């Protein structure tokens, strides 16, 4: 925010249930202020039963430019995008949506890269992912793309970079191969 919130301030929201744990508003609002960007990011606590009404309503707010998505909405929010990135198509989950110049909404998922880099930098390989929510799906796909050689396709992926067993990947991930986004 430059001089407080005005009629020109661009809005962003982080949507989740709960939202007390989110740190993005503090970080991004500090960035906006330092960079002289007239924008604000606010946390919006939305229960799963209210997600559709909330997202559809927020998409009508003309000065709202984007949404960050957190638990438990990363999979469900995909349905409210007009277009999705290859990462969202592959993982079935999104952690961000932005309004395009034509007013449509584009979903993206940028989970995974930093998380895996941190694990691998500290020698955590093989890596076991127990969970298949929005972040788990994307992290597993990132690891697959970097060369992990096996996984378990029953919803809880197992990945390793060490050859120990023949590849067994969830079908969509196998089709994407190692060139997955």
Coordinates of N, CA and C in Angstrom, one line a residue:
X1 N 0.8 -1.2 0.0 CA 0.0 0.0 0.0 C 0.9 1.2 0.0
X2 N 0.5 2.2 -0.7 CA 1.3 3.4 -0.8 C 0.9 4.4 0.3
X3 N -0.3 4.9 0.3 CA -0.8 5.9 1.3 C -2.1 5.3 1.9
X4 N -2.1 4.1 2.3 CA -3.3 3.5 2.8 C -4.2 2.9 1.7
X5 N -5.2 2.3 2.1 CA -6.1 1.7 1.1 C -7.0 2.8 0.5
X6 N -7.1 2.8 -0.8 CA -7.9 3.8 -1.5 C -8.8 3.1 -2.5
X7 N -9.5 3.9 -3.3 CA -10.4 3.3 -4.3 C -9.6 2.8 -5.5
X8 N -8.3 3.1 -5.5 CA -7.4 2.6 -6.6 C -6.6 1.3 -6.2
X9 N -6.7 1.0 -4.9 CA -5.9 -0.2 -4.4 C -6.3 -1.5 -5.0
X10 N -5.4 -2.2 -5.5 CA -5.7 -3.6 -6.1 C -5.7 -4.6 -5.0
X11 N -6.7 -5.5 -5.0 CA -6.9 -6.4 -4.0 C -6.5 -7.8 -4.4
X12 N -6.0 -8.5 -3.4 CA -5.6 -10.0 -3.5 C -6.1 -10.6 -2.2
X13 N -6.5 -11.9 -2.3 CA -6.9 -12.6 -1.1 C -6.2 -14.0 -1.0
X14 N -6.0 -14.4 0.2 CA -5.5 -15.8 0.4 C -6.7 -16.5 1.0
X15 N -7.1 -17.6 0.4 CA -8.4 -18.3 0.8 C -8.0 -19.6 1.4
X16 N -8.5 -19.9 2.6 CA -8.3 -21.2 3.2 C -9.2 -21.4 4.4
X17 N -9.0 -22.6 5.0 CA -9.8 -22.9 6.2 C -8.9 -23.8 7.1
X18 N -8.2 -23.3 8.0 CA -8.3 -21.9 8.6 C -7.3 -21.0 7.8
X19 N -7.2 -19.8 8.3 CA -6.2 -18.8 7.7 C -5.3 -18.2 8.7
X20 N -5.5 -18.5 10.0 CA -4.6 -17.9 11.0 C -3.1 -18.2 10.8
X21 N -2.8 -19.3 10.2 CA -1.4 -19.7 10.0 C -0.7 -19.1 8.8
X22 N -1.5 -18.4 7.9 CA -0.9 -17.9 6.7 C 0.0 -16.7 6.9
X23 N 1.2 -16.8 6.3 CA 2.2 -15.7 6.4 C 2.2 -14.8 5.2
X24 N 1.6 -15.2 4.1 CA 1.7 -14.4 2.9 C 1.2 -13.0 3.1
X25 N 0.2 -12.7 3.8 CA -0.2 -11.3 3.9 C 0.9 -10.4 4.5
X26 N 1.5 -10.8 5.6 CA 2.6 -10.1 6.2 C 3.7 -9.8 5.2
X27 N 4.1 -10.9 4.5 CA 5.3 -10.8 3.6 C 4.9 -9.9 2.4
X28 N 3.8 -10.2 1.8 CA 3.5 -9.5 0.5 C 3.1 -8.1 0.8
X29 N 2.4 -7.8 1.8 CA 2.0 -6.4 2.1 C 3.2 -5.6 2.4
X30 N 4.2 -6.1 3.1 CA 5.5 -5.5 3.3 C 6.2 -5.2 2.0
X31 N 6.2 -6.2 1.1 CA 6.8 -6.0 -0.2 C 6.0 -4.9 -1.0
X32 N 4.7 -5.0 -1.0 CA 3.9 -4.0 -1.8 C 4.3 -2.6 -1.3
X33 N 4.4 -2.4 0.0 CA 4.7 -1.1 0.6 C 6.1 -0.6 0.2
X34 N 7.0 -1.5 0.3 CA 8.4 -1.1 0.0 C 8.6 -0.8 -1.5
X35 N 7.8 -1.6 -2.3 CA 7.9 -1.4 -3.8 C 7.0 -0.3 -4.3
X36 N 6.3 0.3 -3.5 CA 5.4 1.4 -3.9 C 4.2 0.9 -4.7
X37 N 3.8 -0.3 -4.5 CA 2.7 -0.9 -5.2 C 1.4 -0.7 -4.4
X38 N 0.4 -0.2 -5.0 CA -0.9 0.1 -4.4 C -1.7 -1.1 -4.4
X39 N -1.4 -2.1 -3.5 CA -2.1 -3.3 -3.4 C -2.1 -3.8 -2.0
X40 N -3.1 -4.7 -1.7 CA -3.1 -5.3 -0.4 C -3.6 -6.8 -0.5
X41 N -3.0 -7.7 0.3 CA -3.4 -9.1 0.4 C -4.1 -9.3 1.7
X42 N -5.3 -9.9 1.7 CA -6.0 -10.1 3.0 C -6.3 -11.6 3.1
X43 N -6.3 -12.2 4.3 CA -6.7 -13.6 4.5 C -8.2 -13.6 4.5
X44 N -8.8 -14.7 3.9 CA -10.2 -14.9 3.8 C -10.5 -16.3 4.3
X45 N -11.1 -16.4 5.4 CA -11.4 -17.7 6.0 C -12.7 -18.3 5.4
X46 N -12.6 -19.4 4.6 CA -13.7 -19.9 3.9 C -13.8 -21.4 4.1
X47 N -15.0 -21.8 4.7 CA -15.2 -23.2 4.9 C -15.5 -23.9 3.6
X48 N -15.1 -25.2 3.5 CA -15.3 -25.9 2.2 C -16.7 -25.8 1.6
X49 N -17.8 -25.9 2.5 CA -19.1 -25.8 2.0 C -19.4 -24.4 1.4
X50 N -18.6 -23.4 1.7 CA -18.9 -22.0 1.2 C -17.9 -21.7 0.1
X51 N -17.0 -22.6 -0.4 CA -16.0 -22.2 -1.3 C -16.6 -21.7 -2.7
X52 N -17.5 -22.4 -3.2 CA -18.1 -22.1 -4.5 C -18.7 -20.7 -4.5
X53 N -19.5 -20.4 -3.5 CA -20.2 -19.1 -3.4 C -19.1 -18.0 -3.2
X54 N -18.1 -18.3 -2.4 CA -17.1 -17.3 -2.1 C -16.2 -17.0 -3.3
X55 N -15.7 -18.0 -4.0 CA -14.8 -17.8 -5.1 C -15.6 -17.1 -6.3
X56 N -16.8 -17.6 -6.5 CA -17.6 -17.0 -7.6 C -17.9 -15.5 -7.3
X57 N -18.2 -15.2 -6.0 CA -18.4 -13.9 -5.6 C -17.2 -13.0 -5.7
X58 N -16.0 -13.5 -5.3 CA -14.8 -12.8 -5.4 C -14.4 -12.5 -6.8
X59 N -14.7 -13.4 -7.7 CA -14.4 -13.2 -9.1 C -15.1 -12.1 -9.7
X60 N -16.2 -11.7 -9.1 CA -17.0 -10.5 -9.6 C -16.5 -9.2 -9.1
X61 N -15.6 -9.2 -8.1 CA -15.0 -8.0 -7.6 C -14.0 -7.4 -8.6
X62 N -14.3 -6.3 -9.2 CA -13.5 -5.8 -10.3 C -12.1 -5.4 -10.0
X63 N -11.8 -5.0 -8.7 CA -10.5 -4.6 -8.3 C -9.7 -5.7 -7.6
X64 N -10.2 -6.9 -7.7 CA -9.5 -8.1 -7.1 C -8.8 -8.8 -8.3
X65 N -7.5 -8.8 -8.2 CA -6.6 -9.3 -9.3 C -6.2 -10.7 -9.1
X66 N -6.3 -11.3 -7.9 CA -5.8 -12.7 -7.7 C -6.1 -13.3 -6.4
X67 N -6.0 -14.6 -6.4 CA -6.3 -15.4 -5.2 C -5.1 -16.3 -4.9
X68 N -4.7 -16.4 -3.7 CA -3.7 -17.5 -3.3 C -4.6 -18.5 -2.6
X69 N -4.4 -19.7 -2.8 CA -5.2 -20.8 -2.3 C -4.4 -21.7 -1.3
X70 N -5.0 -22.0 -0.2 CA -4.3 -22.8 0.8 C -5.3 -23.9 1.2
X71 N -4.9 -24.7 2.2 CA -5.7 -25.9 2.7 C -7.1 -25.4 3.1
X72 N -8.1 -26.2 2.8 CA -8.1 -27.5 2.1 C -8.6 -27.3 0.6
X73 N -8.4 -26.1 0.0 CA -9.1 -25.8 -1.2 C -8.4 -26.0 -2.5
X74 N -7.1 -26.4 -2.5 CA -6.3 -26.5 -3.6 C -6.8 -27.3 -4.8
X75 N -7.5 -28.4 -4.4 CA -8.0 -29.3 -5.5 C -9.4 -28.7 -6.0
X76 N -10.2 -28.3 -5.0 CA -11.6 -27.9 -5.4 C -11.6 -26.6 -6.2
X77 N -10.6 -25.7 -6.0 CA -10.6 -24.4 -6.6 C -10.3 -24.5 -8.1
X78 N -9.8 -25.5 -8.6 CA -9.5 -25.7 -10.0 C -10.7 -25.6 -10.8
X79 N -11.9 -26.0 -10.3 CA -13.1 -25.9 -11.0 C -13.6 -24.5 -11.3
X80 N -13.0 -23.5 -10.7 CA -13.5 -22.1 -10.8 C -12.6 -21.3 -11.8
X81 N -11.6 -22.0 -12.4 CA -10.7 -21.3 -13.3 C -11.3 -21.5 -14.8
X82 N -11.1 -20.5 -15.6 CA -11.4 -20.6 -17.0 C -10.4 -21.3 -17.8
X83 N -9.1 -21.2 -17.3 CA -8.0 -21.9 -17.9 C -7.0 -22.2 -16.8
X84 N -6.2 -23.3 -17.1 CA -5.3 -23.8 -16.1 C -3.9 -24.0 -16.8
X85 N -2.9 -24.0 -16.0 CA -1.5 -24.2 -16.4 C -1.3 -25.7 -16.6
X86 N -0.3 -26.1 -17.3 CA 0.0 -27.6 -17.4 C 0.2 -28.2 -16.0
X87 N 0.8 -27.4 -15.1 CA 1.0 -28.0 -13.7 C -0.3 -28.3 -13.0
X88 N -1.3 -27.4 -13.2 CA -2.6 -27.6 -12.6 C -3.3 -28.8 -13.3
X89 N -3.2 -28.9 -14.6 CA -3.8 -30.0 -15.4 C -3.2 -31.3 -14.9
X90 N -1.9 -31.4 -14.7 CA -1.3 -32.6 -14.3 C -1.6 -33.0 -12.8
X91 N -1.6 -32.0 -11.9 CA -1.7 -32.3 -10.5 C -3.2 -32.3 -10.1
X92 N -4.0 -31.6 -10.8 CA -5.4 -31.4 -10.4 C -5.6 -30.5 -9.3
X93 N -4.6 -29.7 -9.0 CA -4.7 -28.7 -7.9 C -4.1 -27.4 -8.3
X94 N -4.5 -26.3 -7.6 CA -4.0 -25.0 -7.9 C -3.7 -24.3 -6.5
X95 N -2.7 -23.4 -6.5 CA -2.5 -22.6 -5.3 C -2.5 -21.1 -5.6
X96 N -2.8 -20.8 -6.8 CA -3.0 -19.4 -7.2 C -3.9 -19.3 -8.4
X97 N -4.7 -18.2 -8.4 CA -5.5 -17.8 -9.5 C -5.3 -16.3 -9.8
X98 N -5.3 -16.0 -11.1 CA -5.2 -14.6 -11.4 C -6.2 -14.2 -12.5
X99 N -6.6 -12.9 -12.4 CA -7.5 -12.4 -13.4 C -6.7 -12.0 -14.6
X100 N -7.1 -12.5 -15.8 CA -6.5 -12.2 -17.0 C -7.0 -10.8 -17.5
X101 N -6.3 -10.2 -18.5 CA -6.8 -8.9 -19.0 C -8.2 -9.0 -19.6
X102 N -8.6 -10.1 -20.1 CA -10.0 -10.2 -20.6 C -11.0 -10.6 -19.6
X103 N -10.6 -10.6 -18.3 CA -11.5 -10.9 -17.2 C -11.7 -12.4 -16.8
X104 N -11.1 -13.3 -17.6 CA -11.1 -14.7 -17.2 C -10.1 -15.0 -16.1
X105 N -10.3 -16.2 -15.5 CA -9.4 -16.5 -14.4 C -8.5 -17.7 -14.8
X106 N -7.2 -17.6 -14.5 CA -6.2 -18.6 -14.8 C -5.6 -19.1 -13.5
X107 N -5.6 -20.5 -13.5 CA -5.1 -21.1 -12.3 C -3.7 -21.7 -12.5
X108 N -2.8 -21.6 -11.5 CA -1.4 -22.0 -11.5 C -1.1 -22.8 -10.2
X109 N -0.1 -23.6 -10.3 CA 0.4 -24.3 -9.1 C 1.9 -24.2 -9.1
X110 N 2.4 -23.5 -8.2 CA 3.9 -23.4 -8.1 C 4.5 -24.1 -6.9
X111 N 3.7 -25.0 -6.2 CA 4.2 -25.8 -5.1 C 5.3 -26.7 -5.7
X112 N 6.2 -27.1 -4.9 CA 7.1 -28.1 -5.2 C 8.5 -27.8 -5.4
X113 N 8.9 -26.9 -6.2 CA 10.3 -26.7 -6.6 C 11.1 -26.3 -5.4
X114 N 10.7 -25.3 -4.6 CA 11.5 -24.9 -3.5 C 11.5 -25.9 -2.4
X115 N 10.4 -26.6 -2.2 CA 10.3 -27.6 -1.1 C 11.3 -28.7 -1.4
X116 N 11.3 -29.2 -2.7 CA 12.2 -30.3 -3.0 C 13.6 -29.9 -3.0
X117 N 13.9 -28.7 -3.5 CA 15.3 -28.2 -3.5 C 15.8 -28.2 -2.0
X118 N 15.0 -27.8 -1.1 CA 15.5 -27.8 0.3 C 15.7 -29.2 0.8
X119 N 14.8 -30.1 0.5 CA 15.0 -31.5 1.0 C 16.3 -32.1 0.4
X120 N 16.5 -31.9 -0.9 CA 17.6 -32.5 -1.6 C 18.9 -31.9 -1.1
X121 N 18.9 -30.5 -0.9 CA 20.1 -29.8 -0.5 C 20.6 -30.4 0.9
X122 N 19.7 -30.9 1.7 CA 20.1 -31.4 3.0 C 20.3 -32.9 3.0
X123 N 20.4 -33.5 1.8 CA 20.6 -34.9 1.6 C 19.5 -35.8 1.8
X124 N 18.3 -35.3 1.8 CA 17.1 -36.2 2.0 C 16.7 -36.8 0.7
X125 N 17.3 -38.0 0.4 CA 17.0 -38.7 -0.9 C 17.4 -40.1 -0.6
X126 N 16.5 -41.1 -0.6 CA 15.2 -41.0 -1.2 C 14.2 -40.1 -0.4
X127 N 13.1 -39.8 -1.0 CA 12.1 -38.9 -0.4 C 10.8 -39.8 -0.4
X128 N 10.1 -39.7 0.7 CA 8.8 -40.4 0.8 C 7.7 -39.3 1.0
X129 N 6.7 -39.3 0.1 CA 5.6 -38.4 0.3 C 4.4 -39.2 0.7
X130 N 3.9 -38.9 1.9 CA 2.7 -39.5 2.4 C 1.6 -38.5 2.4
X131 N 0.8 -38.6 1.4 CA -0.3 -37.6 1.3 C -0.4 -37.3 -0.2
X132 N -1.6 -36.9 -0.5 CA -1.9 -36.6 -1.9 C -2.8 -35.5 -2.1
X133 N -2.7 -34.5 -1.2 CA -3.4 -33.2 -1.4 C -2.8 -32.4 -2.4
X134 N -3.2 -31.2 -2.5 CA -2.7 -30.3 -3.6 C -1.2 -30.1 -3.6
X135 N -0.6 -29.9 -2.4 CA 0.9 -29.7 -2.3 C 1.6 -31.0 -2.6
X136 N 1.1 -32.1 -1.9 CA 1.8 -33.4 -2.1 C 1.8 -33.9 -3.5
X137 N 0.7 -33.7 -4.3 CA 0.7 -34.0 -5.7 C 1.7 -33.3 -6.5
X138 N 1.8 -32.0 -6.2 CA 2.7 -31.2 -7.0 C 4.1 -31.4 -6.7
X139 N 4.4 -31.6 -5.4 CA 5.8 -31.9 -5.0 C 6.3 -33.3 -5.6
X140 N 5.4 -34.3 -5.6 CA 5.7 -35.5 -6.2 C 6.0 -35.4 -7.7
X141 N 5.2 -34.6 -8.3 CA 5.4 -34.4 -9.8 C 6.7 -33.7 -10.1
X142 N 7.1 -32.7 -9.2 CA 8.3 -32.0 -9.4 C 9.5 -33.0 -9.2
X143 N 9.4 -33.9 -8.2 CA 10.4 -34.8 -8.0 C 10.5 -35.8 -9.2
X144 N 9.4 -36.2 -9.7 CA 9.4 -37.1 -10.8 C 10.1 -36.4 -12.0
X145 N 9.8 -35.2 -12.2 CA 10.3 -34.4 -13.4 C 11.8 -34.3 -13.2
X146 N 12.4 -34.3 -12.0 CA 13.8 -34.1 -11.8 C 14.5 -35.5 -11.9
X147 N 13.8 -36.6 -12.1 CA 14.5 -37.8 -12.3 C 14.2 -38.9 -11.3
X148 N 13.3 -38.7 -10.4 CA 12.9 -39.8 -9.5 C 12.5 -41.0 -10.3
X149 N 12.8 -42.2 -9.8 CA 12.6 -43.3 -10.7 C 11.4 -44.2 -10.3
X150 N 10.7 -44.0 -9.3 CA 9.5 -44.8 -9.0 C 8.6 -44.1 -8.1
X151 N 7.3 -44.6 -8.1 CA 6.3 -44.0 -7.3 C 5.2 -45.0 -7.1
X152 N 4.3 -44.8 -6.2 CA 3.2 -45.7 -5.9 C 2.0 -45.0 -6.3
X153 N 1.1 -45.6 -7.1 CA 0.0 -45.0 -7.7 C -1.3 -45.1 -7.0
X154 N -1.3 -45.4 -5.7 CA -2.5 -45.5 -4.9 C -2.9 -44.3 -4.1
X155 N -2.3 -43.2 -4.5 CA -2.7 -41.9 -3.8 C -1.6 -41.4 -2.9
X156 N -0.7 -42.3 -2.4 CA 0.4 -41.9 -1.5 C 1.7 -42.2 -2.2
X157 N 2.2 -41.2 -3.0 CA 3.3 -41.5 -3.8 C 4.6 -41.7 -3.1
X158 N 5.4 -42.6 -3.6 CA 6.8 -42.8 -3.0 C 7.8 -42.6 -4.1
X159 N 8.7 -41.7 -3.9 CA 9.7 -41.3 -4.9 C 11.1 -41.5 -4.4
X160 N 12.0 -42.0 -5.3 CA 13.4 -42.0 -4.9 C 14.2 -41.7 -6.2
X161 N 15.4 -41.2 -6.0 CA 16.3 -41.0 -7.1 C 17.3 -42.1 -7.2
X162 N 17.2 -43.1 -6.4 CA 18.1 -44.2 -6.4 C 17.4 -45.4 -7.1
X163 N 18.0 -46.0 -8.1 CA 17.3 -47.1 -8.7 C 17.2 -48.3 -7.8
X164 N 16.0 -48.6 -7.4 CA 15.8 -49.8 -6.5 C 14.6 -50.7 -6.9
X165 N 13.8 -50.1 -7.7 CA 12.6 -50.9 -8.2 C 12.1 -50.4 -9.5
X166 N 11.4 -51.2 -10.3 CA 10.9 -50.7 -11.5 C 9.9 -49.5 -11.3
X167 N 9.8 -48.6 -12.3 CA 8.9 -47.5 -12.1 C 7.5 -47.9 -12.0
X168 N 6.8 -47.3 -11.1 CA 5.3 -47.5 -11.0 C 4.7 -46.2 -10.6
X169 N 4.2 -45.5 -11.6 CA 3.7 -44.2 -11.5 C 2.2 -44.1 -11.6
X170 N 1.6 -43.1 -10.9 CA 0.2 -42.9 -11.2 C 0.0 -42.6 -12.7
X171 N -1.0 -43.1 -13.4 CA -1.1 -43.0 -14.8 C -0.9 -41.6 -15.4
X172 N -1.4 -40.6 -14.9 CA -1.2 -39.2 -15.5 C 0.3 -38.8 -15.4
X173 N 1.0 -39.3 -14.3 CA 2.4 -38.9 -14.2 C 3.2 -39.7 -15.1
X174 N 2.9 -41.0 -15.3 CA 3.6 -41.8 -16.3 C 3.5 -41.2 -17.7
X175 N 2.3 -40.8 -18.0 CA 2.1 -40.2 -19.4 C 2.9 -38.9 -19.5
X176 N 3.0 -38.2 -18.5 CA 3.8 -36.9 -18.5 C 5.3 -37.1 -18.6
X177 N 5.7 -38.2 -18.0 CA 7.1 -38.6 -18.0 C 8.0 -37.5 -17.3
X178 N 9.2 -37.5 -17.6 CA 10.1 -36.7 -16.9 C 10.2 -35.2 -17.4
X179 N 9.4 -35.0 -18.4 CA 9.3 -33.6 -18.9 C 8.1 -32.9 -18.3
X180 N 7.5 -33.4 -17.3 CA 6.4 -32.8 -16.6 C 6.8 -31.4 -16.1
X181 N 5.9 -30.5 -16.1 CA 6.2 -29.1 -15.7 C 6.5 -29.1 -14.2

